[in-house]
């Protein structure tokens, strides 16, 4: 475990004031050194502790605990009385001291139990916060996917869009199609497309009319059924400056220049 991870484990205990003096001093020095992650974690922990005002049990001992304490004190008093009757030496420990020790022991046990309950409540709040963050991320992803699908639908349905067919180099491969809108962008889709090799993906290239050089564009890969739909919102060149579209198979992450021969090619004009 790294030193940083060690301090992160002390954050919750620091927030509820249950660290000993040495650990508290070490963590305070670490925070003063300017660790942004730990400072942020401490702020979250303090916020969680503040929410426990509505969750933490009453610190006053229950009636059962009070009864056990009184019963213990009475039993100790009776035992001390019996010892005195047997003429114990005057230097024996006073009965009231025994009673105080018993009360302190019971209070310590109760405090430890109460701290454990508090820690459990903090952990529960953290789990709830994490679940909410995960749910928010899921909703954001679903919203983005819905917006992308709506954008693609506009490109495919708008009369201003130009349809481009991409012919396969291998006759056994399926034909792909693209739709290019001068304002909304470019979409490419296909069906029954074989998956690229291991750690490989497909990459779209725009072939310039002026230089004849391929300009790298988006990367994508088909799903388990061989279907894909990819969109370029802002193509690097206008349609009139592009003579063809090409798709190659490239390493994961794409390439600045093609590393293999085009698998599909389609003329733009």
PDB file of C-alpha atoms in Angstrom:
ATOM      1  CA  UNK A   1       0.000   0.000   0.000  1.00  0.00           C
ATOM      2  CA  UNK A   2       1.330   3.446  -0.954  1.00  0.00           C
ATOM      3  CA  UNK A   3       1.600   6.337   1.516  1.00  0.00           C
ATOM      4  CA  UNK A   4      -1.154   8.131  -0.365  1.00  0.00           C
ATOM      5  CA  UNK A   5      -3.537   5.153  -0.049  1.00  0.00           C
ATOM      6  CA  UNK A   6      -2.722   4.975   3.670  1.00  0.00           C
ATOM      7  CA  UNK A   7      -3.842   8.563   4.189  1.00  0.00           C
ATOM      8  CA  UNK A   8      -6.999   7.982   2.115  1.00  0.00           C
ATOM      9  CA  UNK A   9      -7.983   5.221   4.565  1.00  0.00           C
ATOM     10  CA  UNK A  10      -7.704   7.674   7.474  1.00  0.00           C
ATOM     11  CA  UNK A  11      -9.970  10.336   5.938  1.00  0.00           C
ATOM     12  CA  UNK A  12     -13.279   8.995   7.303  1.00  0.00           C
ATOM     13  CA  UNK A  13     -11.892   8.465  10.808  1.00  0.00           C
ATOM     14  CA  UNK A  14     -10.396  11.983  10.705  1.00  0.00           C
ATOM     15  CA  UNK A  15     -13.776  13.453   9.713  1.00  0.00           C
ATOM     16  CA  UNK A  16     -15.536  11.874  12.702  1.00  0.00           C
ATOM     17  CA  UNK A  17     -12.668  12.650  15.102  1.00  0.00           C
ATOM     18  CA  UNK A  18     -11.707   9.082  15.945  1.00  0.00           C
ATOM     19  CA  UNK A  19      -7.983   9.155  15.055  1.00  0.00           C
ATOM     20  CA  UNK A  20      -5.336   9.112  17.725  1.00  0.00           C
ATOM     21  CA  UNK A  21      -3.045  12.116  18.120  1.00  0.00           C
ATOM     22  CA  UNK A  22      -0.208  10.665  16.010  1.00  0.00           C
ATOM     23  CA  UNK A  23      -2.387   9.689  13.032  1.00  0.00           C
ATOM     24  CA  UNK A  24      -4.284  12.971  13.219  1.00  0.00           C
ATOM     25  CA  UNK A  25      -1.031  14.952  13.119  1.00  0.00           C
ATOM     26  CA  UNK A  26       0.315  12.908  10.178  1.00  0.00           C
ATOM     27  CA  UNK A  27      -2.872  13.361   8.143  1.00  0.00           C
ATOM     28  CA  UNK A  28      -3.050  17.085   8.944  1.00  0.00           C
ATOM     29  CA  UNK A  29       0.526  17.520   7.686  1.00  0.00           C
ATOM     30  CA  UNK A  30      -0.347  15.566   4.517  1.00  0.00           C
ATOM     31  CA  UNK A  31      -3.382  17.780   3.855  1.00  0.00           C
ATOM     32  CA  UNK A  32      -1.335  20.939   4.531  1.00  0.00           C
ATOM     33  CA  UNK A  33       1.182  19.756   1.906  1.00  0.00           C
ATOM     34  CA  UNK A  34      -1.505  20.352  -0.729  1.00  0.00           C
ATOM     35  CA  UNK A  35      -2.838  16.900  -1.718  1.00  0.00           C
ATOM     36  CA  UNK A  36      -5.929  17.894  -3.746  1.00  0.00           C
ATOM     37  CA  UNK A  37      -7.343  14.349  -3.846  1.00  0.00           C
ATOM     38  CA  UNK A  38      -7.218  13.950  -0.060  1.00  0.00           C
ATOM     39  CA  UNK A  39      -8.622  17.460   0.537  1.00  0.00           C
ATOM     40  CA  UNK A  40     -11.539  16.653  -1.773  1.00  0.00           C
ATOM     41  CA  UNK A  41     -12.055  13.273  -0.071  1.00  0.00           C
ATOM     42  CA  UNK A  42     -12.079  14.999   3.360  1.00  0.00           C
ATOM     43  CA  UNK A  43     -14.713  17.466   2.164  1.00  0.00           C
ATOM     44  CA  UNK A  44     -16.900  14.588   0.965  1.00  0.00           C
ATOM     45  CA  UNK A  45     -16.384  12.702   4.236  1.00  0.00           C
ATOM     46  CA  UNK A  46     -17.329  15.757   6.313  1.00  0.00           C
ATOM     47  CA  UNK A  47     -20.433  16.216   4.192  1.00  0.00           C
ATOM     48  CA  UNK A  48     -21.392  12.592   4.771  1.00  0.00           C
ATOM     49  CA  UNK A  49     -20.851  12.972   8.529  1.00  0.00           C
ATOM     50  CA  UNK A  50     -23.054  16.090   8.521  1.00  0.00           C
ATOM     51  CA  UNK A  51     -25.861  14.008   7.001  1.00  0.00           C
ATOM     52  CA  UNK A  52     -25.611  11.558   9.875  1.00  0.00           C
ATOM     53  CA  UNK A  53     -27.273  14.067  12.196  1.00  0.00           C
ATOM     54  CA  UNK A  54     -30.538  12.505  11.079  1.00  0.00           C
ATOM     55  CA  UNK A  55     -29.223   8.911  11.148  1.00  0.00           C
ATOM     56  CA  UNK A  56     -26.907   8.592  14.176  1.00  0.00           C
ATOM     57  CA  UNK A  57     -28.478   6.959  17.248  1.00  0.00           C
ATOM     58  CA  UNK A  58     -28.989   8.986  20.451  1.00  0.00           C
ATOM     59  CA  UNK A  59     -25.698   9.030  22.350  1.00  0.00           C
ATOM     60  CA  UNK A  60     -27.580   8.655  25.674  1.00  0.00           C
ATOM     61  CA  UNK A  61     -27.357   5.071  26.967  1.00  0.00           C
ATOM     62  CA  UNK A  62     -30.559   3.053  26.646  1.00  0.00           C
ATOM     63  CA  UNK A  63     -32.661   2.059  29.671  1.00  0.00           C
ATOM     64  CA  UNK A  64     -31.318  -1.486  29.363  1.00  0.00           C
ATOM     65  CA  UNK A  65     -27.738  -0.212  29.451  1.00  0.00           C
ATOM     66  CA  UNK A  66     -28.517   1.974  32.479  1.00  0.00           C
ATOM     67  CA  UNK A  67     -30.059  -1.018  34.223  1.00  0.00           C
ATOM     68  CA  UNK A  68     -27.004  -3.172  33.535  1.00  0.00           C
ATOM     69  CA  UNK A  69     -24.736  -0.412  34.833  1.00  0.00           C
ATOM     70  CA  UNK A  70     -26.700  -0.075  38.092  1.00  0.00           C
ATOM     71  CA  UNK A  71     -26.806  -3.847  38.470  1.00  0.00           C
ATOM     72  CA  UNK A  72     -23.030  -4.034  38.011  1.00  0.00           C
ATOM     73  CA  UNK A  73     -22.448  -1.259  40.547  1.00  0.00           C
ATOM     74  CA  UNK A  74     -24.725  -2.923  43.106  1.00  0.00           C
ATOM     75  CA  UNK A  75     -23.025  -6.279  42.618  1.00  0.00           C
ATOM     76  CA  UNK A  76     -19.612  -4.707  43.096  1.00  0.00           C
ATOM     77  CA  UNK A  77     -20.832  -2.916  46.223  1.00  0.00           C
ATOM     78  CA  UNK A  78     -22.170  -6.156  47.668  1.00  0.00           C
ATOM     79  CA  UNK A  79     -18.914  -7.953  46.917  1.00  0.00           C
ATOM     80  CA  UNK A  80     -16.883  -5.207  48.550  1.00  0.00           C
ATOM     81  CA  UNK A  81     -19.184  -5.294  51.583  1.00  0.00           C
ATOM     82  CA  UNK A  82     -18.621  -9.004  51.977  1.00  0.00           C
ATOM     83  CA  UNK A  83     -14.868  -8.540  51.717  1.00  0.00           C
ATOM     84  CA  UNK A  84     -14.988  -5.853  54.398  1.00  0.00           C
ATOM     85  CA  UNK A  85     -16.919  -8.190  56.657  1.00  0.00           C
ATOM     86  CA  UNK A  86     -14.102 -10.686  56.249  1.00  0.00           C
ATOM     87  CA  UNK A  87     -11.701  -7.998  57.517  1.00  0.00           C
ATOM     88  CA  UNK A  88      -9.759  -7.366  54.362  1.00  0.00           C
ATOM     89  CA  UNK A  89      -6.653  -5.300  54.893  1.00  0.00           C
ATOM     90  CA  UNK A  90      -7.252  -1.525  55.051  1.00  0.00           C
ATOM     91  CA  UNK A  91      -5.057  -1.070  51.971  1.00  0.00           C
ATOM     92  CA  UNK A  92      -7.653  -2.862  49.699  1.00  0.00           C
ATOM     93  CA  UNK A  93      -9.097  -1.002  46.690  1.00  0.00           C
ATOM     94  CA  UNK A  94     -12.214   1.019  47.691  1.00  0.00           C
ATOM     95  CA  UNK A  95     -15.553  -0.243  46.411  1.00  0.00           C
ATOM     96  CA  UNK A  96     -16.363   3.030  44.708  1.00  0.00           C
ATOM     97  CA  UNK A  97     -13.203   2.703  42.604  1.00  0.00           C
ATOM     98  CA  UNK A  98     -14.291  -0.717  41.396  1.00  0.00           C
ATOM     99  CA  UNK A  99     -17.688   0.711  40.532  1.00  0.00           C
ATOM    100  CA  UNK A 100     -16.051   3.523  38.566  1.00  0.00           C
ATOM    101  CA  UNK A 101     -13.886   1.065  36.621  1.00  0.00           C
ATOM    102  CA  UNK A 102     -16.948  -1.032  35.765  1.00  0.00           C
ATOM    103  CA  UNK A 103     -18.851   2.048  34.608  1.00  0.00           C
ATOM    104  CA  UNK A 104     -15.900   3.190  32.488  1.00  0.00           C
ATOM    105  CA  UNK A 105     -15.636  -0.256  30.893  1.00  0.00           C
ATOM    106  CA  UNK A 106     -19.325  -0.290  30.000  1.00  0.00           C
ATOM    107  CA  UNK A 107     -19.135   3.228  28.591  1.00  0.00           C
ATOM    108  CA  UNK A 108     -16.088   2.279  26.493  1.00  0.00           C
ATOM    109  CA  UNK A 109     -17.906  -0.713  25.030  1.00  0.00           C
ATOM    110  CA  UNK A 110     -20.919   1.453  24.217  1.00  0.00           C
ATOM    111  CA  UNK A 111     -18.725   4.130  22.604  1.00  0.00           C
ATOM    112  CA  UNK A 112     -16.994   1.531  20.419  1.00  0.00           C
ATOM    113  CA  UNK A 113     -20.359   0.145  19.334  1.00  0.00           C
ATOM    114  CA  UNK A 114     -21.657   3.646  18.590  1.00  0.00           C
ATOM    115  CA  UNK A 115     -18.546   4.442  16.492  1.00  0.00           C
ATOM    116  CA  UNK A 116     -19.013   1.237  14.516  1.00  0.00           C
ATOM    117  CA  UNK A 117     -22.617   2.217  13.800  1.00  0.00           C
ATOM    118  CA  UNK A 118     -21.433   5.614  12.624  1.00  0.00           C
ATOM    119  CA  UNK A 119     -18.825   4.072  10.315  1.00  0.00           C
ATOM    120  CA  UNK A 120     -21.465   1.758   8.852  1.00  0.00           C
ATOM    121  CA  UNK A 121     -23.751   4.714   8.194  1.00  0.00           C
ATOM    122  CA  UNK A 122     -20.909   6.588   6.442  1.00  0.00           C
ATOM    123  CA  UNK A 123     -20.153   3.541   4.269  1.00  0.00           C
ATOM    124  CA  UNK A 124     -23.834   3.227   3.383  1.00  0.00           C
ATOM    125  CA  UNK A 125     -24.025   6.881   2.329  1.00  0.00           C
ATOM    126  CA  UNK A 126     -20.910   6.437   0.198  1.00  0.00           C
ATOM    127  CA  UNK A 127     -22.455   3.439  -1.537  1.00  0.00           C
ATOM    128  CA  UNK A 128     -25.615   5.415  -2.232  1.00  0.00           C
ATOM    129  CA  UNK A 129     -23.582   8.318  -3.653  1.00  0.00           C
ATOM    130  CA  UNK A 130     -21.605   5.941  -5.879  1.00  0.00           C
ATOM    131  CA  UNK A 131     -24.805   4.316  -7.127  1.00  0.00           C
ATOM    132  CA  UNK A 132     -26.234   7.736  -7.963  1.00  0.00           C
ATOM    133  CA  UNK A 133     -23.083   8.678  -9.881  1.00  0.00           C
ATOM    134  CA  UNK A 134     -23.223   5.419 -11.855  1.00  0.00           C
ATOM    135  CA  UNK A 135     -26.897   5.976 -12.660  1.00  0.00           C
ATOM    136  CA  UNK A 136     -26.188   9.538 -13.788  1.00  0.00           C
ATOM    137  CA  UNK A 137     -23.389   8.355 -16.091  1.00  0.00           C
ATOM    138  CA  UNK A 138     -25.675   5.708 -17.558  1.00  0.00           C
ATOM    139  CA  UNK A 139     -28.385   8.284 -18.263  1.00  0.00           C
ATOM    140  CA  UNK A 140     -25.844  10.633 -19.857  1.00  0.00           C
ATOM    141  CA  UNK A 141     -24.607   7.814 -22.133  1.00  0.00           C
ATOM    142  CA  UNK A 142     -28.162   6.909 -23.114  1.00  0.00           C
ATOM    143  CA  UNK A 143     -28.951  10.557 -23.857  1.00  0.00           C
ATOM    144  CA  UNK A 144     -25.820  10.903 -26.004  1.00  0.00           C
ATOM    145  CA  UNK A 145     -26.687   7.721 -27.916  1.00  0.00           C
ATOM    146  CA  UNK A 146     -30.220   9.007 -28.522  1.00  0.00           C
ATOM    147  CA  UNK A 147     -28.921  12.366 -29.782  1.00  0.00           C
ATOM    148  CA  UNK A 148     -26.455  10.600 -32.104  1.00  0.00           C
ATOM    149  CA  UNK A 149     -29.173   8.369 -33.527  1.00  0.00           C
ATOM    150  CA  UNK A 150     -31.423  11.385 -34.124  1.00  0.00           C
ATOM    151  CA  UNK A 151     -28.560  13.220 -35.855  1.00  0.00           C
ATOM    152  CA  UNK A 152     -27.813  10.262 -38.091  1.00  0.00           C
ATOM    153  CA  UNK A 153     -31.515   9.928 -38.958  1.00  0.00           C
ATOM    154  CA  UNK A 154     -31.566  13.571 -40.080  1.00  0.00           C
ATOM    155  CA  UNK A 155     -28.551  13.002 -42.352  1.00  0.00           C
ATOM    156  CA  UNK A 156     -30.052   9.896 -43.951  1.00  0.00           C
ATOM    157  CA  UNK A 157     -33.450  11.519 -44.512  1.00  0.00           C
ATOM    158  CA  UNK A 158     -32.483  15.053 -45.599  1.00  0.00           C
ATOM    159  CA  UNK A 159     -32.792  15.665 -49.399  1.00  0.00           C
ATOM    160  CA  UNK A 160     -29.559  17.687 -49.329  1.00  0.00           C
ATOM    161  CA  UNK A 161     -27.554  14.584 -48.415  1.00  0.00           C
ATOM    162  CA  UNK A 162     -25.513  12.800 -51.097  1.00  0.00           C
ATOM    163  CA  UNK A 163     -25.435   9.004 -51.080  1.00  0.00           C
ATOM    164  CA  UNK A 164     -22.067   7.312 -51.683  1.00  0.00           C
ATOM    165  CA  UNK A 165     -21.697   3.570 -52.276  1.00  0.00           C
ATOM    166  CA  UNK A 166     -18.450   1.943 -51.099  1.00  0.00           C
ATOM    167  CA  UNK A 167     -17.558  -1.094 -53.178  1.00  0.00           C
ATOM    168  CA  UNK A 168     -15.572  -3.925 -51.533  1.00  0.00           C
ATOM    169  CA  UNK A 169     -12.184  -4.981 -52.888  1.00  0.00           C
ATOM    170  CA  UNK A 170     -13.130  -8.580 -52.119  1.00  0.00           C
ATOM    171  CA  UNK A 171     -16.325  -9.595 -54.021  1.00  0.00           C
ATOM    172  CA  UNK A 172     -17.324 -11.787 -51.078  1.00  0.00           C
ATOM    173  CA  UNK A 173     -17.455  -8.780 -48.761  1.00  0.00           C
ATOM    174  CA  UNK A 174     -20.691  -6.760 -48.394  1.00  0.00           C
ATOM    175  CA  UNK A 175     -21.186  -3.353 -49.982  1.00  0.00           C
ATOM    176  CA  UNK A 176     -21.215  -0.323 -47.630  1.00  0.00           C
ATOM    177  CA  UNK A 177     -23.029   2.963 -48.012  1.00  0.00           C
ATOM    178  CA  UNK A 178     -22.468   6.506 -46.829  1.00  0.00           C
ATOM    179  CA  UNK A 179     -24.562   9.678 -46.736  1.00  0.00           C
ATOM    180  CA  UNK A 180     -22.878  13.095 -46.745  1.00  0.00           C
ATOM    181  CA  UNK A 181     -24.788  16.242 -45.797  1.00  0.00           C
ATOM    182  CA  UNK A 182     -22.999  19.562 -46.464  1.00  0.00           C
ATOM    183  CA  UNK A 183     -23.979  20.904 -43.047  1.00  0.00           C
ATOM    184  CA  UNK A 184     -24.901  17.982 -40.783  1.00  0.00           C
ATOM    185  CA  UNK A 185     -21.919  15.735 -41.518  1.00  0.00           C
ATOM    186  CA  UNK A 186     -21.111  12.292 -42.882  1.00  0.00           C
ATOM    187  CA  UNK A 187     -22.513   8.858 -41.937  1.00  0.00           C
ATOM    188  CA  UNK A 188     -21.267   5.419 -42.972  1.00  0.00           C
ATOM    189  CA  UNK A 189     -23.064   2.144 -42.260  1.00  0.00           C
ATOM    190  CA  UNK A 190     -22.917  -1.511 -43.180  1.00  0.00           C
ATOM    191  CA  UNK A 191     -24.312  -4.957 -42.483  1.00  0.00           C
ATOM    192  CA  UNK A 192     -22.767  -8.425 -42.239  1.00  0.00           C
ATOM    193  CA  UNK A 193     -19.293  -6.917 -42.023  1.00  0.00           C
ATOM    194  CA  UNK A 194     -16.654  -9.357 -40.658  1.00  0.00           C
ATOM    195  CA  UNK A 195     -14.997  -8.337 -37.410  1.00  0.00           C
ATOM    196  CA  UNK A 196     -11.399  -7.111 -37.816  1.00  0.00           C
ATOM    197  CA  UNK A 197      -8.580  -9.233 -36.480  1.00  0.00           C
ATOM    198  CA  UNK A 198      -7.425  -9.170 -32.852  1.00  0.00           C
ATOM    199  CA  UNK A 199      -6.544  -5.646 -31.680  1.00  0.00           C
ATOM    200  CA  UNK A 200      -7.646  -4.265 -35.042  1.00  0.00           C
ATOM    201  CA  UNK A 201     -10.392  -1.864 -36.118  1.00  0.00           C
ATOM    202  CA  UNK A 202     -11.772  -0.190 -39.232  1.00  0.00           C
ATOM    203  CA  UNK A 203     -10.823   3.390 -40.146  1.00  0.00           C
ATOM    204  CA  UNK A 204     -12.405   5.818 -42.606  1.00  0.00           C
ATOM    205  CA  UNK A 205     -10.231   7.945 -44.926  1.00  0.00           C
ATOM    206  CA  UNK A 206     -11.169  10.973 -47.038  1.00  0.00           C
ATOM    207  CA  UNK A 207      -9.124  11.141 -50.272  1.00  0.00           C
ATOM    208  CA  UNK A 208      -8.349  14.755 -51.232  1.00  0.00           C
ATOM    209  CA  UNK A 209      -8.865  15.907 -54.828  1.00  0.00           C
ATOM    210  CA  UNK A 210      -5.915  18.297 -54.700  1.00  0.00           C
ATOM    211  CA  UNK A 211      -3.222  16.120 -53.193  1.00  0.00           C
ATOM    212  CA  UNK A 212      -4.668  12.649 -53.568  1.00  0.00           C
ATOM    213  CA  UNK A 213      -3.588  11.940 -49.976  1.00  0.00           C
ATOM    214  CA  UNK A 214      -5.860  10.080 -47.561  1.00  0.00           C
ATOM    215  CA  UNK A 215      -6.969  12.179 -44.571  1.00  0.00           C
ATOM    216  CA  UNK A 216      -7.621  10.113 -41.418  1.00  0.00           C
ATOM    217  CA  UNK A 217     -11.151  10.200 -40.029  1.00  0.00           C
ATOM    218  CA  UNK A 218     -13.184   8.143 -37.536  1.00  0.00           C
ATOM    219  CA  UNK A 219     -12.452   4.613 -36.355  1.00  0.00           C
ATOM    220  CA  UNK A 220     -15.116   1.977 -35.663  1.00  0.00           C
ATOM    221  CA  UNK A 221     -15.853  -1.732 -35.644  1.00  0.00           C
ATOM    222  CA  UNK A 222     -18.997  -3.809 -36.286  1.00  0.00           C
ATOM    223  CA  UNK A 223     -21.009  -5.453 -33.540  1.00  0.00           C
ATOM    224  CA  UNK A 224     -21.424  -9.208 -33.092  1.00  0.00           C
ATOM    225  CA  UNK A 225     -23.901  -9.287 -35.996  1.00  0.00           C
ATOM    226  CA  UNK A 226     -21.568  -7.385 -38.317  1.00  0.00           C
ATOM    227  CA  UNK A 227     -23.619  -4.165 -38.171  1.00  0.00           C
ATOM    228  CA  UNK A 228     -22.202  -0.691 -37.688  1.00  0.00           C
ATOM    229  CA  UNK A 229     -23.241   2.951 -38.089  1.00  0.00           C
ATOM    230  CA  UNK A 230     -20.587   5.637 -37.688  1.00  0.00           C
ATOM    231  CA  UNK A 231     -20.887   9.405 -37.990  1.00  0.00           C
ATOM    232  CA  UNK A 232     -18.438  12.245 -38.644  1.00  0.00           C
ATOM    233  CA  UNK A 233     -20.076  15.469 -37.446  1.00  0.00           C
ATOM    234  CA  UNK A 234     -17.367  17.754 -38.842  1.00  0.00           C
ATOM    235  CA  UNK A 235     -15.558  16.222 -41.844  1.00  0.00           C
ATOM    236  CA  UNK A 236     -12.054  17.719 -42.303  1.00  0.00           C
ATOM    237  CA  UNK A 237     -12.784  18.587 -45.971  1.00  0.00           C
ATOM    238  CA  UNK A 238     -15.854  19.780 -47.833  1.00  0.00           C
ATOM    239  CA  UNK A 239     -17.570  17.367 -50.148  1.00  0.00           C
ATOM    240  CA  UNK A 240     -16.363  19.209 -53.257  1.00  0.00           C
ATOM    241  CA  UNK A 241     -12.725  18.862 -52.143  1.00  0.00           C
ATOM    242  CA  UNK A 242     -12.979  15.100 -51.623  1.00  0.00           C
ATOM    243  CA  UNK A 243     -12.783  12.648 -54.502  1.00  0.00           C
ATOM    244  CA  UNK A 244     -13.370   9.375 -52.640  1.00  0.00           C
ATOM    245  CA  UNK A 245     -13.948   7.610 -49.332  1.00  0.00           C
ATOM    246  CA  UNK A 246     -11.905   4.574 -48.298  1.00  0.00           C
ATOM    247  CA  UNK A 247     -11.948   2.164 -45.365  1.00  0.00           C
ATOM    248  CA  UNK A 248      -8.945   0.182 -44.178  1.00  0.00           C
ATOM    249  CA  UNK A 249      -8.160  -2.140 -41.293  1.00  0.00           C
ATOM    250  CA  UNK A 250      -5.821  -0.504 -38.772  1.00  0.00           C
ATOM    251  CA  UNK A 251      -4.368  -1.146 -35.284  1.00  0.00           C
ATOM    252  CA  UNK A 252      -6.460  -0.185 -32.251  1.00  0.00           C
ATOM    253  CA  UNK A 253      -6.620   3.591 -31.890  1.00  0.00           C
ATOM    254  CA  UNK A 254      -6.262   4.240 -35.620  1.00  0.00           C
ATOM    255  CA  UNK A 255      -3.311   5.412 -37.734  1.00  0.00           C
ATOM    256  CA  UNK A 256      -2.182   8.769 -39.144  1.00  0.00           C
ATOM    257  CA  UNK A 257      -1.521   7.034 -42.484  1.00  0.00           C
ATOM    258  CA  UNK A 258      -3.028   3.807 -43.884  1.00  0.00           C
ATOM    259  CA  UNK A 259      -1.069   0.670 -42.973  1.00  0.00           C
ATOM    260  CA  UNK A 260      -3.034  -1.652 -45.272  1.00  0.00           C
ATOM    261  CA  UNK A 261      -4.734  -1.562 -48.651  1.00  0.00           C
ATOM    262  CA  UNK A 262      -8.303  -0.168 -48.744  1.00  0.00           C
ATOM    263  CA  UNK A 263     -11.005  -2.792 -48.175  1.00  0.00           C
ATOM    264  CA  UNK A 264     -13.780  -0.488 -49.446  1.00  0.00           C
ATOM    265  CA  UNK A 265     -13.645   2.540 -51.772  1.00  0.00           C
ATOM    266  CA  UNK A 266     -16.393   4.866 -53.014  1.00  0.00           C
ATOM    267  CA  UNK A 267     -16.226   7.896 -55.300  1.00  0.00           C
ATOM    268  CA  UNK A 268     -17.753  11.104 -53.967  1.00  0.00           C
ATOM    269  CA  UNK A 269     -18.305  12.898 -57.302  1.00  0.00           C
TER     270      UNK A 269
END
